[in-house]
PDB file of N, CA, C and O in Angstrom:
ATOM      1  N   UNK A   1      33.216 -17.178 -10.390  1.00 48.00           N
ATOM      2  CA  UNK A   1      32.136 -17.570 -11.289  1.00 48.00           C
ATOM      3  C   UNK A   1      30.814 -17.688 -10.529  1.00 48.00           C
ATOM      4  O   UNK A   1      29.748 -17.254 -10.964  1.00 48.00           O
ATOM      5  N   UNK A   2      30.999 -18.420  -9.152  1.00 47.00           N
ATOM      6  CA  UNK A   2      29.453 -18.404  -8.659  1.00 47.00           C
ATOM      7  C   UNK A   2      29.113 -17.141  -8.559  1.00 47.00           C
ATOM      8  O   UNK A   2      28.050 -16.718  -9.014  1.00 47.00           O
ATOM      9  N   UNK A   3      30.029 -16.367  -7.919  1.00 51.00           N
ATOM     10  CA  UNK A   3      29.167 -14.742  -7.228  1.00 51.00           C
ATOM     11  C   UNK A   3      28.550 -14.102  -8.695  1.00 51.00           C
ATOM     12  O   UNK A   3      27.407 -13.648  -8.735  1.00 51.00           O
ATOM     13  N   UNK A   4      29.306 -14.119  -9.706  1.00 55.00           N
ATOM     14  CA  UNK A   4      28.708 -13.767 -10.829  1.00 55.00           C
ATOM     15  C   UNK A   4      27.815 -14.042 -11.125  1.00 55.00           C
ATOM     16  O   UNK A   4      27.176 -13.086 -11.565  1.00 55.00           O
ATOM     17  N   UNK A   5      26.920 -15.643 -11.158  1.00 47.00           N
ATOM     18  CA  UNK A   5      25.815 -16.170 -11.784  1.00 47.00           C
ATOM     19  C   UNK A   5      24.824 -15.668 -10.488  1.00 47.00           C
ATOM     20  O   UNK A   5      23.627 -15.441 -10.670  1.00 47.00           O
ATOM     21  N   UNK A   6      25.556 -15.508  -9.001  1.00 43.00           N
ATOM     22  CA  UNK A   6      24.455 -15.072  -7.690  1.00 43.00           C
ATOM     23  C   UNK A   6      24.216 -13.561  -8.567  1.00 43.00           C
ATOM     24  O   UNK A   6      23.224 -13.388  -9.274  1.00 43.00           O
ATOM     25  N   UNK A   7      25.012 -12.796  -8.434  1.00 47.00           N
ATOM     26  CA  UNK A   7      24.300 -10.987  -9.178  1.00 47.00           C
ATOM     27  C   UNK A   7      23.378 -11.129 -10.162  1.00 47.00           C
ATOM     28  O   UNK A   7      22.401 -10.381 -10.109  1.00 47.00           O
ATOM     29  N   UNK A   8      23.478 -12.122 -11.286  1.00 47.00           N
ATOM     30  CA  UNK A   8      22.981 -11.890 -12.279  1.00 47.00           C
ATOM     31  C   UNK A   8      21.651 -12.778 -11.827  1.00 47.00           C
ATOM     32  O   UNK A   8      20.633 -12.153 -12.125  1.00 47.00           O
ATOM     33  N   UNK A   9      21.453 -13.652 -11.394  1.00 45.00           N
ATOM     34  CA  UNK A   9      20.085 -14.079 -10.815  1.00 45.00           C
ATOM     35  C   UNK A   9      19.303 -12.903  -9.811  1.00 45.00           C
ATOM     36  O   UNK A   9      18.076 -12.843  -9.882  1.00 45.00           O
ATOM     37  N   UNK A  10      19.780 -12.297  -9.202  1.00 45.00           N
ATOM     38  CA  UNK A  10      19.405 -11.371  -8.230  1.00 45.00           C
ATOM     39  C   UNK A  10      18.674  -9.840  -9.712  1.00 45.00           C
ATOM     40  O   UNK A  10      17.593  -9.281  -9.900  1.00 45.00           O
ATOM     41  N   UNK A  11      20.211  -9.785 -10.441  1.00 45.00           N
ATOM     42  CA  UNK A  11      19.338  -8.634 -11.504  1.00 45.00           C
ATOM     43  C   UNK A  11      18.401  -8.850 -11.793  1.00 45.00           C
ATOM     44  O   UNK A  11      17.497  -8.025 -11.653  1.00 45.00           O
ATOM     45  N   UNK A  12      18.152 -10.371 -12.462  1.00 48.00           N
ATOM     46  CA  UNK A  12      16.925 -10.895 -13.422  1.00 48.00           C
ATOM     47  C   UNK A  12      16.007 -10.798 -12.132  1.00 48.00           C
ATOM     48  O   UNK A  12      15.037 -10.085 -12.388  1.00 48.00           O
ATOM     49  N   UNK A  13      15.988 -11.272 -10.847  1.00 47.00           N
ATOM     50  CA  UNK A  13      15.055 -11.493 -10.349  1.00 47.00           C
ATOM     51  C   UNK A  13      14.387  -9.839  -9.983  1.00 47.00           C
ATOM     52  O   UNK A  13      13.258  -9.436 -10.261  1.00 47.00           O
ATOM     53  N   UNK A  14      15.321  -9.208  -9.391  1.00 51.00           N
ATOM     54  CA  UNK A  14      14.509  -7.460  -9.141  1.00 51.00           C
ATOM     55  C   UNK A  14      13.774  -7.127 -10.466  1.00 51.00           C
ATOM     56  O   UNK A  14      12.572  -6.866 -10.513  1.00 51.00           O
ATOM     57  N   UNK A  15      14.800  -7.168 -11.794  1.00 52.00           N
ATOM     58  CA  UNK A  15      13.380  -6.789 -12.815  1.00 52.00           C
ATOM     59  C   UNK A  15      12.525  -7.475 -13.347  1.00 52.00           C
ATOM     60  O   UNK A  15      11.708  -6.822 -13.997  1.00 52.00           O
ATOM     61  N   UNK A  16      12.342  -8.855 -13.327  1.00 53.00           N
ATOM     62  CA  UNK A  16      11.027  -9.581 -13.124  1.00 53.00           C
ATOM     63  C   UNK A  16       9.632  -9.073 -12.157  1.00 53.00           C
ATOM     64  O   UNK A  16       8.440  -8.918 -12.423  1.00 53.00           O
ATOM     65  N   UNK A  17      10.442  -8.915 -10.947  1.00 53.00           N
ATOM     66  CA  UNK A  17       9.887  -7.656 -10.077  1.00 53.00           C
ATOM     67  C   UNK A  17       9.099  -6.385 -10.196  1.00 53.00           C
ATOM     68  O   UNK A  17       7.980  -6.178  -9.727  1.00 53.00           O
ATOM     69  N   UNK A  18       9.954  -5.446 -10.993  1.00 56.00           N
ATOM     70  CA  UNK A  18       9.811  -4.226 -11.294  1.00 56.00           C
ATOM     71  C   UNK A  18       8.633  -4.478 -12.564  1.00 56.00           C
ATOM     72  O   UNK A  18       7.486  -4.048 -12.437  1.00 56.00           O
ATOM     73  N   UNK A  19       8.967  -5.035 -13.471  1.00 57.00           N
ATOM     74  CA  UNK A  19       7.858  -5.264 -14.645  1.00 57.00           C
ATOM     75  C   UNK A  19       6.916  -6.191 -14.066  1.00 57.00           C
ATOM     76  O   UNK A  19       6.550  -6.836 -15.049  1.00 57.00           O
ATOM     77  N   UNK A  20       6.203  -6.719 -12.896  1.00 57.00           N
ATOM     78  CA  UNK A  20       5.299  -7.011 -12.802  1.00 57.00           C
ATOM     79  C   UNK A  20       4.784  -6.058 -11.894  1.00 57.00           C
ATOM     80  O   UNK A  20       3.625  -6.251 -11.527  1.00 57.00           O
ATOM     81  N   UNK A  21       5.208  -5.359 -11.577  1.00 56.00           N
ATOM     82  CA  UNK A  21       4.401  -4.245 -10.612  1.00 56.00           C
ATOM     83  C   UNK A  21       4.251  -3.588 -11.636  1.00 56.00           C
ATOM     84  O   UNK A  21       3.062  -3.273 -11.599  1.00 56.00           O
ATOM     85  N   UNK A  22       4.768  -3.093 -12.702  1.00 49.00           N
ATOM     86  CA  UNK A  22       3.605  -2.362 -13.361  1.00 49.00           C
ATOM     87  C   UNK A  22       2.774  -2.863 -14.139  1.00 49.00           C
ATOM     88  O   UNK A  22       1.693  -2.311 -14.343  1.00 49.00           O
ATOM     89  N   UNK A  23       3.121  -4.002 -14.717  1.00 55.00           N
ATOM     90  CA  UNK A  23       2.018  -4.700 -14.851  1.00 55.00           C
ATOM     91  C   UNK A  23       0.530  -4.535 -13.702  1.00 55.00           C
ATOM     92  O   UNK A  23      -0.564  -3.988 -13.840  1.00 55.00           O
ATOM     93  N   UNK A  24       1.025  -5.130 -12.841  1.00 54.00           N
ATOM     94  CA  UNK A  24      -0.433  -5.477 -11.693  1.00 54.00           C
ATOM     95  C   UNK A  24      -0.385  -3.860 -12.113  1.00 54.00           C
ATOM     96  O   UNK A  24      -0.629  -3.707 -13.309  1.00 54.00           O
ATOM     97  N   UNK A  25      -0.144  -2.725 -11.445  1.00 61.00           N
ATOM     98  CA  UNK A  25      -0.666  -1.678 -11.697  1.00 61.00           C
ATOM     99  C   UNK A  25      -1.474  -1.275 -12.756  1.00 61.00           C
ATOM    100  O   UNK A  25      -2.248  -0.336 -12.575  1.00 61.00           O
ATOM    101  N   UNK A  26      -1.419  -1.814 -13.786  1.00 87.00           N
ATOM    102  CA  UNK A  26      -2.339  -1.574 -14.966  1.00 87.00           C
ATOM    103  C   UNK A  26      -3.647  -1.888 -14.851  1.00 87.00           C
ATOM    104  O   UNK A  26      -4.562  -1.068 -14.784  1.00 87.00           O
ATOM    105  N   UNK A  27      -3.764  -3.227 -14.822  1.00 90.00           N
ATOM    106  CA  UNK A  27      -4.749  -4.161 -14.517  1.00 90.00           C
ATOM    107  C   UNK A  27      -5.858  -3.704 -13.873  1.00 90.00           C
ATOM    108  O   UNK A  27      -5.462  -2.780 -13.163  1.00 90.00           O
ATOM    109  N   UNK A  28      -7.381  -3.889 -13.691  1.00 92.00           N
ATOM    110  CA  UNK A  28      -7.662  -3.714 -12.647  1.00 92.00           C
ATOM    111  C   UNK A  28      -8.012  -4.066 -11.684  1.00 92.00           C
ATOM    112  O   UNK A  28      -8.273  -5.232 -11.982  1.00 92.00           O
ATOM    113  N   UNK A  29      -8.397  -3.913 -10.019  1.00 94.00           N
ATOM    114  CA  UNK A  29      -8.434  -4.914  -9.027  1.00 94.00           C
ATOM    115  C   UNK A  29      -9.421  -6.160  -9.301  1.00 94.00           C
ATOM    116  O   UNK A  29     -10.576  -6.058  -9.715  1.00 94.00           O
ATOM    117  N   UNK A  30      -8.768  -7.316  -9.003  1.00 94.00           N
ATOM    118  CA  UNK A  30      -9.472  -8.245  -8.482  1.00 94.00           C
ATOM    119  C   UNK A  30      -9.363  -9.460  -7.119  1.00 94.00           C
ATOM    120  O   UNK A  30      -9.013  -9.008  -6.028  1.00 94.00           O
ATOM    121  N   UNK A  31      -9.562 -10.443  -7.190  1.00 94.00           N
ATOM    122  CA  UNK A  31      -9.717 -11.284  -5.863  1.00 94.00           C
ATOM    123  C   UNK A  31      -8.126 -11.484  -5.599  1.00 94.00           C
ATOM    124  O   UNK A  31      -7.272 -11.672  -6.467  1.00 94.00           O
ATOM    125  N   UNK A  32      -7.915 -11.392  -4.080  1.00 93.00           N
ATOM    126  CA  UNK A  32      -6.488 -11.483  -4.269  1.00 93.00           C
ATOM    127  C   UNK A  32      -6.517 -12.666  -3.599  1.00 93.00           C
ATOM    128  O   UNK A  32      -5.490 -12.969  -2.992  1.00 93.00           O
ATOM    129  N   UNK A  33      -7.658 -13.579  -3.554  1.00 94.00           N
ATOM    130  CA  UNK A  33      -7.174 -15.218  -3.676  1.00 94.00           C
ATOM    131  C   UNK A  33      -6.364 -15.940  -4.656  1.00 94.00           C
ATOM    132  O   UNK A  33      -6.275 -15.909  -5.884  1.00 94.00           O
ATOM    133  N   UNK A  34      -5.670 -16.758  -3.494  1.00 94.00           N
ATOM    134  CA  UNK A  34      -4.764 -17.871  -4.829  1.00 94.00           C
ATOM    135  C   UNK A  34      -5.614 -18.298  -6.287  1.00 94.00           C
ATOM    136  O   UNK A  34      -6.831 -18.326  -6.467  1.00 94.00           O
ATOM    137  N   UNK A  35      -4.610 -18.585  -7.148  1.00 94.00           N
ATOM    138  CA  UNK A  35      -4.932 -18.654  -8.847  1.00 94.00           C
ATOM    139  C   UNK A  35      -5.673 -20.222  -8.385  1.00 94.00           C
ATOM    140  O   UNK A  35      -6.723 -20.567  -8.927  1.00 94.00           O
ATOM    141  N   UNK A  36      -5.167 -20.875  -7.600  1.00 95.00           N
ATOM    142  CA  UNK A  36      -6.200 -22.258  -7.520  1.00 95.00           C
ATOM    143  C   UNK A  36      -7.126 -22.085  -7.160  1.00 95.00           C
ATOM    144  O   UNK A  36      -7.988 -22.507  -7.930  1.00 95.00           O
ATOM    145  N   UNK A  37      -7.648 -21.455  -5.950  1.00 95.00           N
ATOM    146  CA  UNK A  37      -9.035 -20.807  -5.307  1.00 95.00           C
ATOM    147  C   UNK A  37      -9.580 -19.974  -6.499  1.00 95.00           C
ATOM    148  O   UNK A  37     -10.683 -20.517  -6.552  1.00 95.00           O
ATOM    149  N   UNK A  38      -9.599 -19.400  -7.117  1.00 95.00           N
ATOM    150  CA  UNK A  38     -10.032 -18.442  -8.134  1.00 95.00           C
ATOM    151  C   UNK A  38     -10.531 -19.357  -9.287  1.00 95.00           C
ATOM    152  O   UNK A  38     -11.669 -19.241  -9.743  1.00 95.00           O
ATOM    153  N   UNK A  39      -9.670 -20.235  -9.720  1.00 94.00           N
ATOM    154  CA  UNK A  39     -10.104 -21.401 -10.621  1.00 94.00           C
ATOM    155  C   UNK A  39     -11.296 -22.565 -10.181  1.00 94.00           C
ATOM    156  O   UNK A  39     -12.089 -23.009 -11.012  1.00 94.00           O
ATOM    157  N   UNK A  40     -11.290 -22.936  -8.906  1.00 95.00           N
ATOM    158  CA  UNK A  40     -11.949 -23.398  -8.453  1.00 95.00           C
ATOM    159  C   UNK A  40     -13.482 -22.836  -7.961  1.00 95.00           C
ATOM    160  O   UNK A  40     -14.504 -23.516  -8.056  1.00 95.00           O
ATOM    161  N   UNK A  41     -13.428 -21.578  -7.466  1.00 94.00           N
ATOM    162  CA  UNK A  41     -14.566 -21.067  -7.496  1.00 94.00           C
ATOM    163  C   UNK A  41     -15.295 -21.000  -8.864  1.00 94.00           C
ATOM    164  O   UNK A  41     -16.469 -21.341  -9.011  1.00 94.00           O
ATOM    165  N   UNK A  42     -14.341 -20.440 -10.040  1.00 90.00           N
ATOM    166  CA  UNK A  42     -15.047 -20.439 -11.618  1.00 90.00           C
ATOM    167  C   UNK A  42     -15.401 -21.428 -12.050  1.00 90.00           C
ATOM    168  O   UNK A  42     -16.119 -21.427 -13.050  1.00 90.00           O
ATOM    169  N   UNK A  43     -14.928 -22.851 -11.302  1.00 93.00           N
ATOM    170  CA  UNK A  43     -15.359 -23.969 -12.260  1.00 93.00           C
ATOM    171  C   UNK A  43     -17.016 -24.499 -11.527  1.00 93.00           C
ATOM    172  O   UNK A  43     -17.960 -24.865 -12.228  1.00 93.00           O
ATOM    173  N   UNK A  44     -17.046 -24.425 -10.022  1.00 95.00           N
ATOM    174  CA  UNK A  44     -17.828 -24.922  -9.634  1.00 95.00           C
ATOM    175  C   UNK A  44     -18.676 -24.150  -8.709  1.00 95.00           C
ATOM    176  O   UNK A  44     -19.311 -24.678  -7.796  1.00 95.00           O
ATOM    177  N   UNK A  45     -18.671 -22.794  -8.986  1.00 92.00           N
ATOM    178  CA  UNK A  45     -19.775 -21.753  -8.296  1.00 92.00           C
ATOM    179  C   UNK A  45     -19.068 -20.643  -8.908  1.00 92.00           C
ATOM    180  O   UNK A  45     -18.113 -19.987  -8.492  1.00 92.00           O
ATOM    181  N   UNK A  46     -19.800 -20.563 -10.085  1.00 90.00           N
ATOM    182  CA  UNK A  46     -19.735 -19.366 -10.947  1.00 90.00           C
ATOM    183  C   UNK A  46     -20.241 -18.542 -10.879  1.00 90.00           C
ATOM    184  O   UNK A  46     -19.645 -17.594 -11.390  1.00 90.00           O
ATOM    185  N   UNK A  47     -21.180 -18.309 -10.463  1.00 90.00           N
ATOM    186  CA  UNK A  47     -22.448 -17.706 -10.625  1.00 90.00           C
ATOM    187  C   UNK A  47     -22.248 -16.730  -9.361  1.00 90.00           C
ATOM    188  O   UNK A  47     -22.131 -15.513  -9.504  1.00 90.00           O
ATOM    189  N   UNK A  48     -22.221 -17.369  -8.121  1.00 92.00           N
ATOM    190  CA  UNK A  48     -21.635 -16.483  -6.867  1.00 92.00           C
ATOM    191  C   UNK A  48     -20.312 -15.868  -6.953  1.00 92.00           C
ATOM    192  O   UNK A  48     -19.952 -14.917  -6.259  1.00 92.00           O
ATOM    193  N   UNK A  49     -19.744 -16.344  -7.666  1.00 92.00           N
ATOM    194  CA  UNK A  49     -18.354 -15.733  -7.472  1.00 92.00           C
ATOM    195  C   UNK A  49     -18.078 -14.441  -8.687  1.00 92.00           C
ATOM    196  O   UNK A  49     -17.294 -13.493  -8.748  1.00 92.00           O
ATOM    197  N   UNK A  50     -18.964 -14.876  -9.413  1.00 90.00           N
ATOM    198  CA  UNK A  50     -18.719 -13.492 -10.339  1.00 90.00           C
ATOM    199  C   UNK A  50     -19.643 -12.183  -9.485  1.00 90.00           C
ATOM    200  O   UNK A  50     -19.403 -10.977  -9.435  1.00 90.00           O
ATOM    201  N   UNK A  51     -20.662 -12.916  -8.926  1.00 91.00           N
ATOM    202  CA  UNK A  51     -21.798 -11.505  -8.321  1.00 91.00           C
ATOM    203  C   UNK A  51     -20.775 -11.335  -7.198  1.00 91.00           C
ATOM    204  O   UNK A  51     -20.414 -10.175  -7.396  1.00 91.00           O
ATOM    205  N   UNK A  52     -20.094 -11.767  -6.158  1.00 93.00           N
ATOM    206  CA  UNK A  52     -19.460 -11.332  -5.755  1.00 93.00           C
ATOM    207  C   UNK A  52     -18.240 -10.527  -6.094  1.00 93.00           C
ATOM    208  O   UNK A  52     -18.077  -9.501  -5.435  1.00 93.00           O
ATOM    209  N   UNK A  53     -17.367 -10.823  -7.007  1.00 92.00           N
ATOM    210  CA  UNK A  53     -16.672  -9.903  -8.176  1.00 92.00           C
ATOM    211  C   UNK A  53     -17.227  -8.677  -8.302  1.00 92.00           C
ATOM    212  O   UNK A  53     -16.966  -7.641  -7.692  1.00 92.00           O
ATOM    213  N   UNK A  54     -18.162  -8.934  -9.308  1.00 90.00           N
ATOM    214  CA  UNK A  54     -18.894  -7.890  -9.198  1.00 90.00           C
ATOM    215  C   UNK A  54     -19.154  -7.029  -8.362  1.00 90.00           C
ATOM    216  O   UNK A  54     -18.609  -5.925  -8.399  1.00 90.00           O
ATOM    217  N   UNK A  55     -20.282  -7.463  -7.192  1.00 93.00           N
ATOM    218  CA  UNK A  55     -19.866  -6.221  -6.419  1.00 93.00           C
ATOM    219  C   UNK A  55     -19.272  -5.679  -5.511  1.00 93.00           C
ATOM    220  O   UNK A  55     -19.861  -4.921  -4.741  1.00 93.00           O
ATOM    221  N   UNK A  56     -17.643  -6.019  -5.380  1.00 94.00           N
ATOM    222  CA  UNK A  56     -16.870  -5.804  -4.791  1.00 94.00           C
ATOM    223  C   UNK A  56     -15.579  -4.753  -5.501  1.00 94.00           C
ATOM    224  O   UNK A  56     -14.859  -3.901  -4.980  1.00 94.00           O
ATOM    225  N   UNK A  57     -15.715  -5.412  -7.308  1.00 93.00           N
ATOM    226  CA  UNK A  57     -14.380  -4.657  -7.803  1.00 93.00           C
ATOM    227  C   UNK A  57     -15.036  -3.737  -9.122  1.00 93.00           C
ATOM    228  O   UNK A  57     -14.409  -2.953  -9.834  1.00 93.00           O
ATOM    229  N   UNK A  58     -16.916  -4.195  -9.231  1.00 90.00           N
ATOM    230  CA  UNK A  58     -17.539  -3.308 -10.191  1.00 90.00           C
ATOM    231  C   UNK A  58     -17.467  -4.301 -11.345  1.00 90.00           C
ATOM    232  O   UNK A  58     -17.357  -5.527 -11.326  1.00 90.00           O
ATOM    233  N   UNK A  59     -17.601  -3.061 -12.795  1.00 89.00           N
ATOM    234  CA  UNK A  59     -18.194  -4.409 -13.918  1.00 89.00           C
ATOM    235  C   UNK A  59     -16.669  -4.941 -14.736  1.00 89.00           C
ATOM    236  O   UNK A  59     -16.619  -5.490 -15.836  1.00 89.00           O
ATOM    237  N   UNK A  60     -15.578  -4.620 -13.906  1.00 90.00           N
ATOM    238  CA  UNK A  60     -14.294  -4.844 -14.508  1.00 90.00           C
ATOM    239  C   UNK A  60     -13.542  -5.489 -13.627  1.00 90.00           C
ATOM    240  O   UNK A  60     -13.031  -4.761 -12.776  1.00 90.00           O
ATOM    241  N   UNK A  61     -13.319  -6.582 -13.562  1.00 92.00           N
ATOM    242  CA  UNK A  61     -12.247  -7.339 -12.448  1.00 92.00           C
ATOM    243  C   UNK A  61     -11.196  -7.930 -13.378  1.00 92.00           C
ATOM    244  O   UNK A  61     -11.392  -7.989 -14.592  1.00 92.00           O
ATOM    245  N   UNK A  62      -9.800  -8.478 -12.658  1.00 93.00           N
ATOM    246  CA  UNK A  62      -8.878  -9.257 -12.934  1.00 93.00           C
ATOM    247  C   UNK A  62      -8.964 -10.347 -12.800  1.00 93.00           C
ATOM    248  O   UNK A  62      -8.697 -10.480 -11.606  1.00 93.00           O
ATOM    249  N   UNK A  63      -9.195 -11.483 -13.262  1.00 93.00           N
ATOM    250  CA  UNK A  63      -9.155 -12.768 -12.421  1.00 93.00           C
ATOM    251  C   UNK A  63      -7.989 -13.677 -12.597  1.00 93.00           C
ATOM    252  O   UNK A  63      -7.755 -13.781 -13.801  1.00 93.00           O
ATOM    253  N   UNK A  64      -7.334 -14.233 -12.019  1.00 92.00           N
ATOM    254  CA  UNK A  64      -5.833 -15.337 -11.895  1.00 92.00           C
ATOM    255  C   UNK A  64      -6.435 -16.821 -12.513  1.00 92.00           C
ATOM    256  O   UNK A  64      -7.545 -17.110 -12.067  1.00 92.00           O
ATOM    257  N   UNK A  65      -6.022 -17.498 -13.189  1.00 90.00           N
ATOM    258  CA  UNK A  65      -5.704 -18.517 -12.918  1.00 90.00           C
ATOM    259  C   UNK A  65      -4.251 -19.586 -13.480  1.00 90.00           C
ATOM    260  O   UNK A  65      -3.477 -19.333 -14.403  1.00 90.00           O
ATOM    261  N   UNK A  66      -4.252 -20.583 -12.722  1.00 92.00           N
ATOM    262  CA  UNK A  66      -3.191 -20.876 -12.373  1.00 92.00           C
ATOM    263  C   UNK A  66      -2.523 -21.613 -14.107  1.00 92.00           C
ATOM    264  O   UNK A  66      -3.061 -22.377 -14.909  1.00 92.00           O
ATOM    265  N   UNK A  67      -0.946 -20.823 -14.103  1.00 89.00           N
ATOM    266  CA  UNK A  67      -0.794 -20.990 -15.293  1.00 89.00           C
ATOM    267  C   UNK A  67      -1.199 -20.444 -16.740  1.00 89.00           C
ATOM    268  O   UNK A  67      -1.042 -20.840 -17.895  1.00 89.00           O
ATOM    269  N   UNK A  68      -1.897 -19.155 -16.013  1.00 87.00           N
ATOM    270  CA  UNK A  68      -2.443 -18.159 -17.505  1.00 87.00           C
ATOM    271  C   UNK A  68      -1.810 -17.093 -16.530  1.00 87.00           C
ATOM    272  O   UNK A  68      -1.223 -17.023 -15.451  1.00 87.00           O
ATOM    273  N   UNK A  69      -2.426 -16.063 -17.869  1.00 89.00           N
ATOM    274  CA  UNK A  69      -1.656 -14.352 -17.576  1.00 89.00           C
ATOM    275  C   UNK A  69      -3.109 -14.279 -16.719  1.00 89.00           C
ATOM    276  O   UNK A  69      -4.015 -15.098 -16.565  1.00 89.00           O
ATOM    277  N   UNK A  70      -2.931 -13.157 -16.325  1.00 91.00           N
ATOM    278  CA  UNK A  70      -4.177 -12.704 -15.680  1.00 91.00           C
ATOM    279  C   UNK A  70      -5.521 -12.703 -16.793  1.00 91.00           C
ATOM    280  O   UNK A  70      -5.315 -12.741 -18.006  1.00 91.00           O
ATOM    281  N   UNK A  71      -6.381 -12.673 -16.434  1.00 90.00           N
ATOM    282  CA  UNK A  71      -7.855 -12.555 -16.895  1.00 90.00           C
ATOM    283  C   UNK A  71      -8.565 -11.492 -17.137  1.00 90.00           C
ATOM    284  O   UNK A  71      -9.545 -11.811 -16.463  1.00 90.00           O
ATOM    285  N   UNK A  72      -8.895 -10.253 -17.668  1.00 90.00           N
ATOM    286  CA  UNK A  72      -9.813  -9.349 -17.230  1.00 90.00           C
ATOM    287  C   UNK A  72     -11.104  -9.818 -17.805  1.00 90.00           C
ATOM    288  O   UNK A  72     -11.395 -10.217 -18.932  1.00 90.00           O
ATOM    289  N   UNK A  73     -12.076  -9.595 -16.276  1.00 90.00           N
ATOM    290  CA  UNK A  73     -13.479  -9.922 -16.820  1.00 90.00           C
ATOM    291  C   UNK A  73     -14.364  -8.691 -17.200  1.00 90.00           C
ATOM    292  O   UNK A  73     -14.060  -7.715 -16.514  1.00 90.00           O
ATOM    293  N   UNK A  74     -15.329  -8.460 -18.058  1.00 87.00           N
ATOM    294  CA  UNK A  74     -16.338  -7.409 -18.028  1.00 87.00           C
ATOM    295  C   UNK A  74     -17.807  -8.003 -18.268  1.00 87.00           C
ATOM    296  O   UNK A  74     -18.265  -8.839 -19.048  1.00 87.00           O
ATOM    297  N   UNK A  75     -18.363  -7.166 -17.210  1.00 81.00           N
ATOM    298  CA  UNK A  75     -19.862  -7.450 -16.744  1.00 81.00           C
ATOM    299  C   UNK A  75     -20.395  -7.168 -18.206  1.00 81.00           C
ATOM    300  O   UNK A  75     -20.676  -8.123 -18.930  1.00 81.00           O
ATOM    301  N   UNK A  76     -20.537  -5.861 -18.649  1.00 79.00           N
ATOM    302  CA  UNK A  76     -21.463  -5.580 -19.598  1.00 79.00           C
ATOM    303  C   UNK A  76     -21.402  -5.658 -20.919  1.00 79.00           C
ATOM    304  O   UNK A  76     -20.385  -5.213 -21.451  1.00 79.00           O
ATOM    305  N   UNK A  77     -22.151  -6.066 -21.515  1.00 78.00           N
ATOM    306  CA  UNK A  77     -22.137  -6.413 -22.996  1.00 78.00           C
ATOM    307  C   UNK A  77     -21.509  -5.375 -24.201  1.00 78.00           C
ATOM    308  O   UNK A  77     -21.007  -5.638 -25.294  1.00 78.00           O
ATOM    309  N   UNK A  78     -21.809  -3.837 -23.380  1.00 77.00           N
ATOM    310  CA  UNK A  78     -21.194  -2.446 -24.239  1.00 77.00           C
ATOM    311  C   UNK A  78     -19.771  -3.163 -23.798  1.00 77.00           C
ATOM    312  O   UNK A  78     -19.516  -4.079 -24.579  1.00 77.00           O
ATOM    313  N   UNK A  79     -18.941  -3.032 -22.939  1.00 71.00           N
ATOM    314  CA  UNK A  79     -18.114  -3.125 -22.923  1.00 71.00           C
ATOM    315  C   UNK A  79     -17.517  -4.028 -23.544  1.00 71.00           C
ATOM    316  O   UNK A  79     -16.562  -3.631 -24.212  1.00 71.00           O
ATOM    317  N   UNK A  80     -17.818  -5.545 -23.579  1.00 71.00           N
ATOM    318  CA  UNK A  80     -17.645  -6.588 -24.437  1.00 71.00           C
ATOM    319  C   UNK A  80     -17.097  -6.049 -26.009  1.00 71.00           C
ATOM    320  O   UNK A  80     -15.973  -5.980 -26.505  1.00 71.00           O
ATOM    321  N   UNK A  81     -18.205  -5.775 -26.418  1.00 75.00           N
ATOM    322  CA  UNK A  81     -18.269  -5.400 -27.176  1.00 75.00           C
ATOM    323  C   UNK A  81     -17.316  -4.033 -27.924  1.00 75.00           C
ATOM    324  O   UNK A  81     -17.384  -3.976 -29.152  1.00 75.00           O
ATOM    325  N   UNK A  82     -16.818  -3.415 -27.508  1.00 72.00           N
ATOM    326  CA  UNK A  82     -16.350  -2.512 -27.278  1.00 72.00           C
ATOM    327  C   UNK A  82     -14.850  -3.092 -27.525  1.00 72.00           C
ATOM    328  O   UNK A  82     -14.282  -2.630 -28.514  1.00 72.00           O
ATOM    329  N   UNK A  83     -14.218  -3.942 -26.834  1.00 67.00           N
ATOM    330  CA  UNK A  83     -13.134  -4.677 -27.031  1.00 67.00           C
ATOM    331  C   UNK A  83     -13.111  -5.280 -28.428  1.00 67.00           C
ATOM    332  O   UNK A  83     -12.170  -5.993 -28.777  1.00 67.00           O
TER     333      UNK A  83
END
């Protein structure tokens, strides 16, 4: 019975795996700081951290935070809009 519940944790865990890599693959790049660092920069230096975003991953980044799905941000208002 244990080795059974060990395989079947090991299955679930590789395709938890597999479906988040394509996930992240979808997405597009952003800060690959921790979801707390990422939250923390947005709450209390916003302003730098998006111009840095910006021009590092362009007018489309991912952003983490801790306890949400990922984030996608967009710079421009067409695009906004557009969604």
């Amino acid at each position: 019975l244990g080795s059974e519940i060990f395989k079947k944790y090991f299955v679930l865990l590789d395709t938890f795996r597999q479906r988040h890599r394509v996930r992240s693959a979808i997405l597009p790049p952003g800060p690959a700081l921790p979801a707390a660092v990422q939250l923390l920069l947005w709450l209390y230096r916003p302003g730098p951290f998006f111009d840095r975003c910006l021009a590092r991953y362009g007018e489309m980044f991912t952003m983490r935070l801790p306890g949400h799905a990922p984030r996608i941000m967009l710079a421009r208002q067409e695009a906004i809009r557009a969604v």
